[in-house]
């Protein structure tokens, strides 16, 4: 099915804030993986995703105590559990300070490799240099395309 190939990260982080990042990812894996996926395979995918997003040292921190950037990476990790080939993110750096903005955008750039396409919807132009393609849209359609 197509929905298994698409991940969507909304602007607001939809994570259980009382759980640790690892617990939240395990819970998401339980909900999203087919029943025939072995528990060990689920846990392995959770740990691989934690490593891929650079969350190893924060995996056992309660989500409510994570920084904005770490919380956003945890939200992205929840979508990456199913290894989507297309990932949409709505305002992933909204509310982050400039340093965290750059860190999140750099992480997203690293994710956009090989078989994965990452689409970022943003009003922030500060770190668009990490993007392969930039489209500027306005009412009526395309205003600018930069590659």
PDB file of C-alpha atoms in Angstrom:
ATOM      1  CA  UNK A   1       0.000   0.000   0.000  1.00  0.00           C
ATOM      2  CA  UNK A   2       1.090   3.543  -0.742  1.00  0.00           C
ATOM      3  CA  UNK A   3       0.727   4.771   2.849  1.00  0.00           C
ATOM      4  CA  UNK A   4       3.626   2.532   3.918  1.00  0.00           C
ATOM      5  CA  UNK A   5       5.908   4.452   1.564  1.00  0.00           C
ATOM      6  CA  UNK A   6       4.985   7.924   2.845  1.00  0.00           C
ATOM      7  CA  UNK A   7       5.833   9.512   6.186  1.00  0.00           C
ATOM      8  CA  UNK A   8       4.328  12.764   7.448  1.00  0.00           C
ATOM      9  CA  UNK A   9       5.731  14.818  10.321  1.00  0.00           C
ATOM     10  CA  UNK A  10       3.280  17.572  11.328  1.00  0.00           C
ATOM     11  CA  UNK A  11       4.374  20.930  12.702  1.00  0.00           C
ATOM     12  CA  UNK A  12       3.303  20.003  16.226  1.00  0.00           C
ATOM     13  CA  UNK A  13       5.162  17.049  17.729  1.00  0.00           C
ATOM     14  CA  UNK A  14       2.721  14.188  18.333  1.00  0.00           C
ATOM     15  CA  UNK A  15       4.695  12.290  20.943  1.00  0.00           C
ATOM     16  CA  UNK A  16       3.669  11.013  24.364  1.00  0.00           C
ATOM     17  CA  UNK A  17       5.624  13.501  26.463  1.00  0.00           C
ATOM     18  CA  UNK A  18       5.633  11.337  29.607  1.00  0.00           C
ATOM     19  CA  UNK A  19       7.498   8.501  27.866  1.00  0.00           C
ATOM     20  CA  UNK A  20      11.190   8.365  27.077  1.00  0.00           C
ATOM     21  CA  UNK A  21      12.129   8.765  23.421  1.00  0.00           C
ATOM     22  CA  UNK A  22      12.868   5.022  23.240  1.00  0.00           C
ATOM     23  CA  UNK A  23       9.524   4.096  24.835  1.00  0.00           C
ATOM     24  CA  UNK A  24       7.667   6.423  22.451  1.00  0.00           C
ATOM     25  CA  UNK A  25       9.372   4.817  19.456  1.00  0.00           C
ATOM     26  CA  UNK A  26       8.671   1.300  20.728  1.00  0.00           C
ATOM     27  CA  UNK A  27       5.019   2.226  21.220  1.00  0.00           C
ATOM     28  CA  UNK A  28       4.844   3.682  17.700  1.00  0.00           C
ATOM     29  CA  UNK A  29       6.424   0.508  16.310  1.00  0.00           C
ATOM     30  CA  UNK A  30       3.830  -1.634  18.097  1.00  0.00           C
ATOM     31  CA  UNK A  31       1.039   0.407  16.535  1.00  0.00           C
ATOM     32  CA  UNK A  32       2.444   0.759  13.032  1.00  0.00           C
ATOM     33  CA  UNK A  33       4.171  -2.515  12.217  1.00  0.00           C
ATOM     34  CA  UNK A  34       2.164  -5.449  10.864  1.00  0.00           C
ATOM     35  CA  UNK A  35       1.347  -8.166  13.403  1.00  0.00           C
ATOM     36  CA  UNK A  36       3.636 -10.655  11.641  1.00  0.00           C
ATOM     37  CA  UNK A  37       6.765  -8.572  12.383  1.00  0.00           C
ATOM     38  CA  UNK A  38       8.655 -10.316  15.173  1.00  0.00           C
ATOM     39  CA  UNK A  39       9.132  -8.324  18.404  1.00  0.00           C
ATOM     40  CA  UNK A  40      12.908  -8.613  18.045  1.00  0.00           C
ATOM     41  CA  UNK A  41      12.731  -7.140  14.549  1.00  0.00           C
ATOM     42  CA  UNK A  42      10.622  -4.241  15.848  1.00  0.00           C
ATOM     43  CA  UNK A  43      13.114  -3.515  18.607  1.00  0.00           C
ATOM     44  CA  UNK A  44      16.016  -3.726  16.163  1.00  0.00           C
ATOM     45  CA  UNK A  45      14.304  -1.209  13.871  1.00  0.00           C
ATOM     46  CA  UNK A  46      13.684   1.136  16.822  1.00  0.00           C
ATOM     47  CA  UNK A  47      17.345   0.998  17.854  1.00  0.00           C
ATOM     48  CA  UNK A  48      18.542   1.497  14.260  1.00  0.00           C
ATOM     49  CA  UNK A  49      16.286   4.531  13.914  1.00  0.00           C
ATOM     50  CA  UNK A  50      17.530   5.976  17.208  1.00  0.00           C
ATOM     51  CA  UNK A  51      21.090   5.663  15.904  1.00  0.00           C
ATOM     52  CA  UNK A  52      20.214   7.072  12.471  1.00  0.00           C
ATOM     53  CA  UNK A  53      18.738  10.223  14.045  1.00  0.00           C
ATOM     54  CA  UNK A  54      21.592  10.726  16.510  1.00  0.00           C
ATOM     55  CA  UNK A  55      19.386  10.110  19.538  1.00  0.00           C
ATOM     56  CA  UNK A  56      21.449   7.440  21.308  1.00  0.00           C
ATOM     57  CA  UNK A  57      22.481   9.644  24.237  1.00  0.00           C
ATOM     58  CA  UNK A  58      18.937  11.008  24.598  1.00  0.00           C
ATOM     59  CA  UNK A  59      16.945   7.805  23.999  1.00  0.00           C
ATOM     60  CA  UNK A  60      16.218   7.269  27.687  1.00  0.00           C
ATOM     61  CA  UNK A  61      15.285  10.890  28.381  1.00  0.00           C
ATOM     62  CA  UNK A  62      11.621  11.702  28.965  1.00  0.00           C
ATOM     63  CA  UNK A  63      10.325  13.479  25.855  1.00  0.00           C
ATOM     64  CA  UNK A  64       9.126  16.454  27.909  1.00  0.00           C
ATOM     65  CA  UNK A  65      12.752  17.076  28.950  1.00  0.00           C
ATOM     66  CA  UNK A  66      14.230  16.924  25.436  1.00  0.00           C
ATOM     67  CA  UNK A  67      15.307  20.100  23.673  1.00  0.00           C
ATOM     68  CA  UNK A  68      13.153  21.300  20.781  1.00  0.00           C
ATOM     69  CA  UNK A  69      15.589  19.856  18.245  1.00  0.00           C
ATOM     70  CA  UNK A  70      15.795  16.486  20.003  1.00  0.00           C
ATOM     71  CA  UNK A  71      12.011  16.338  20.245  1.00  0.00           C
ATOM     72  CA  UNK A  72      11.715  17.123  16.522  1.00  0.00           C
ATOM     73  CA  UNK A  73      14.261  14.381  15.697  1.00  0.00           C
ATOM     74  CA  UNK A  74      12.171  11.983  17.800  1.00  0.00           C
ATOM     75  CA  UNK A  75       9.076  12.952  15.779  1.00  0.00           C
ATOM     76  CA  UNK A  76      11.000  12.304  12.569  1.00  0.00           C
ATOM     77  CA  UNK A  77      12.217   8.983  13.978  1.00  0.00           C
ATOM     78  CA  UNK A  78       8.621   7.884  14.570  1.00  0.00           C
ATOM     79  CA  UNK A  79       7.950   8.266  10.848  1.00  0.00           C
ATOM     80  CA  UNK A  80      11.235   6.655   9.807  1.00  0.00           C
ATOM     81  CA  UNK A  81      10.416   3.434  11.663  1.00  0.00           C
ATOM     82  CA  UNK A  82       8.552   2.160   8.602  1.00  0.00           C
ATOM     83  CA  UNK A  83      11.361   3.300   6.274  1.00  0.00           C
ATOM     84  CA  UNK A  84       9.240   5.482   3.984  1.00  0.00           C
ATOM     85  CA  UNK A  85      10.694   6.460   0.624  1.00  0.00           C
ATOM     86  CA  UNK A  86       8.915   9.838   0.774  1.00  0.00           C
ATOM     87  CA  UNK A  87       8.938  11.987   3.909  1.00  0.00           C
ATOM     88  CA  UNK A  88       6.938  15.228   4.269  1.00  0.00           C
ATOM     89  CA  UNK A  89       7.690  17.640   7.125  1.00  0.00           C
ATOM     90  CA  UNK A  90       5.524  20.655   7.923  1.00  0.00           C
ATOM     91  CA  UNK A  91       7.521  23.513   9.471  1.00  0.00           C
ATOM     92  CA  UNK A  92      10.103  21.205  11.103  1.00  0.00           C
ATOM     93  CA  UNK A  93      12.108  24.133  12.495  1.00  0.00           C
ATOM     94  CA  UNK A  94       9.199  26.253  13.727  1.00  0.00           C
ATOM     95  CA  UNK A  95       9.918  27.612  17.186  1.00  0.00           C
ATOM     96  CA  UNK A  96      13.565  26.501  17.201  1.00  0.00           C
ATOM     97  CA  UNK A  97      16.484  28.857  17.762  1.00  0.00           C
ATOM     98  CA  UNK A  98      18.877  29.395  14.796  1.00  0.00           C
ATOM     99  CA  UNK A  99      21.361  26.765  15.988  1.00  0.00           C
ATOM    100  CA  UNK A 100      18.701  24.083  16.357  1.00  0.00           C
ATOM    101  CA  UNK A 101      17.144  25.177  13.047  1.00  0.00           C
ATOM    102  CA  UNK A 102      20.443  24.461  11.295  1.00  0.00           C
ATOM    103  CA  UNK A 103      20.910  21.172  13.149  1.00  0.00           C
ATOM    104  CA  UNK A 104      17.449  19.879  12.179  1.00  0.00           C
ATOM    105  CA  UNK A 105      17.861  20.953   8.539  1.00  0.00           C
ATOM    106  CA  UNK A 106      21.284  19.273   8.384  1.00  0.00           C
ATOM    107  CA  UNK A 107      19.773  16.072   9.796  1.00  0.00           C
ATOM    108  CA  UNK A 108      17.006  16.193   7.179  1.00  0.00           C
ATOM    109  CA  UNK A 109      19.620  16.677   4.454  1.00  0.00           C
ATOM    110  CA  UNK A 110      21.435  13.559   5.653  1.00  0.00           C
ATOM    111  CA  UNK A 111      18.150  11.623   5.506  1.00  0.00           C
ATOM    112  CA  UNK A 112      17.581  12.647   1.875  1.00  0.00           C
ATOM    113  CA  UNK A 113      19.940  10.089   0.420  1.00  0.00           C
ATOM    114  CA  UNK A 114      19.620   7.066  -1.779  1.00  0.00           C
ATOM    115  CA  UNK A 115      16.040   5.880  -2.003  1.00  0.00           C
ATOM    116  CA  UNK A 116      14.482   8.558   0.231  1.00  0.00           C
ATOM    117  CA  UNK A 117      13.006  11.918  -0.783  1.00  0.00           C
ATOM    118  CA  UNK A 118      12.471  14.539   1.920  1.00  0.00           C
ATOM    119  CA  UNK A 119      10.021  17.394   1.328  1.00  0.00           C
ATOM    120  CA  UNK A 120      10.148  20.298   3.788  1.00  0.00           C
ATOM    121  CA  UNK A 121       7.393  22.906   3.961  1.00  0.00           C
ATOM    122  CA  UNK A 122       8.808  25.988   5.680  1.00  0.00           C
ATOM    123  CA  UNK A 123       8.670  29.753   5.992  1.00  0.00           C
ATOM    124  CA  UNK A 124      12.276  29.856   7.221  1.00  0.00           C
ATOM    125  CA  UNK A 125      14.811  30.620   4.520  1.00  0.00           C
ATOM    126  CA  UNK A 126      17.856  30.570   6.798  1.00  0.00           C
ATOM    127  CA  UNK A 127      19.106  27.089   5.911  1.00  0.00           C
ATOM    128  CA  UNK A 128      17.711  26.411   2.459  1.00  0.00           C
ATOM    129  CA  UNK A 129      21.289  25.973   1.262  1.00  0.00           C
ATOM    130  CA  UNK A 130      21.170  22.343   2.412  1.00  0.00           C
ATOM    131  CA  UNK A 131      18.284  21.641   0.007  1.00  0.00           C
ATOM    132  CA  UNK A 132      18.765  20.137  -3.452  1.00  0.00           C
ATOM    133  CA  UNK A 133      15.688  21.874  -4.856  1.00  0.00           C
ATOM    134  CA  UNK A 134      13.767  24.893  -3.605  1.00  0.00           C
ATOM    135  CA  UNK A 135      10.286  25.813  -4.784  1.00  0.00           C
ATOM    136  CA  UNK A 136       8.694  29.096  -3.769  1.00  0.00           C
ATOM    137  CA  UNK A 137       4.916  29.024  -3.987  1.00  0.00           C
ATOM    138  CA  UNK A 138       2.416  31.843  -3.704  1.00  0.00           C
ATOM    139  CA  UNK A 139      -1.283  32.142  -4.443  1.00  0.00           C
ATOM    140  CA  UNK A 140      -1.576  31.311  -8.099  1.00  0.00           C
ATOM    141  CA  UNK A 141       1.301  28.863  -8.255  1.00  0.00           C
ATOM    142  CA  UNK A 142       5.055  28.574  -8.626  1.00  0.00           C
ATOM    143  CA  UNK A 143       7.085  31.767  -8.196  1.00  0.00           C
ATOM    144  CA  UNK A 144      10.639  30.394  -8.186  1.00  0.00           C
ATOM    145  CA  UNK A 145      12.424  27.106  -8.692  1.00  0.00           C
ATOM    146  CA  UNK A 146      16.050  26.744  -7.718  1.00  0.00           C
ATOM    147  CA  UNK A 147      18.191  23.624  -8.134  1.00  0.00           C
TER     148      UNK A 147
END
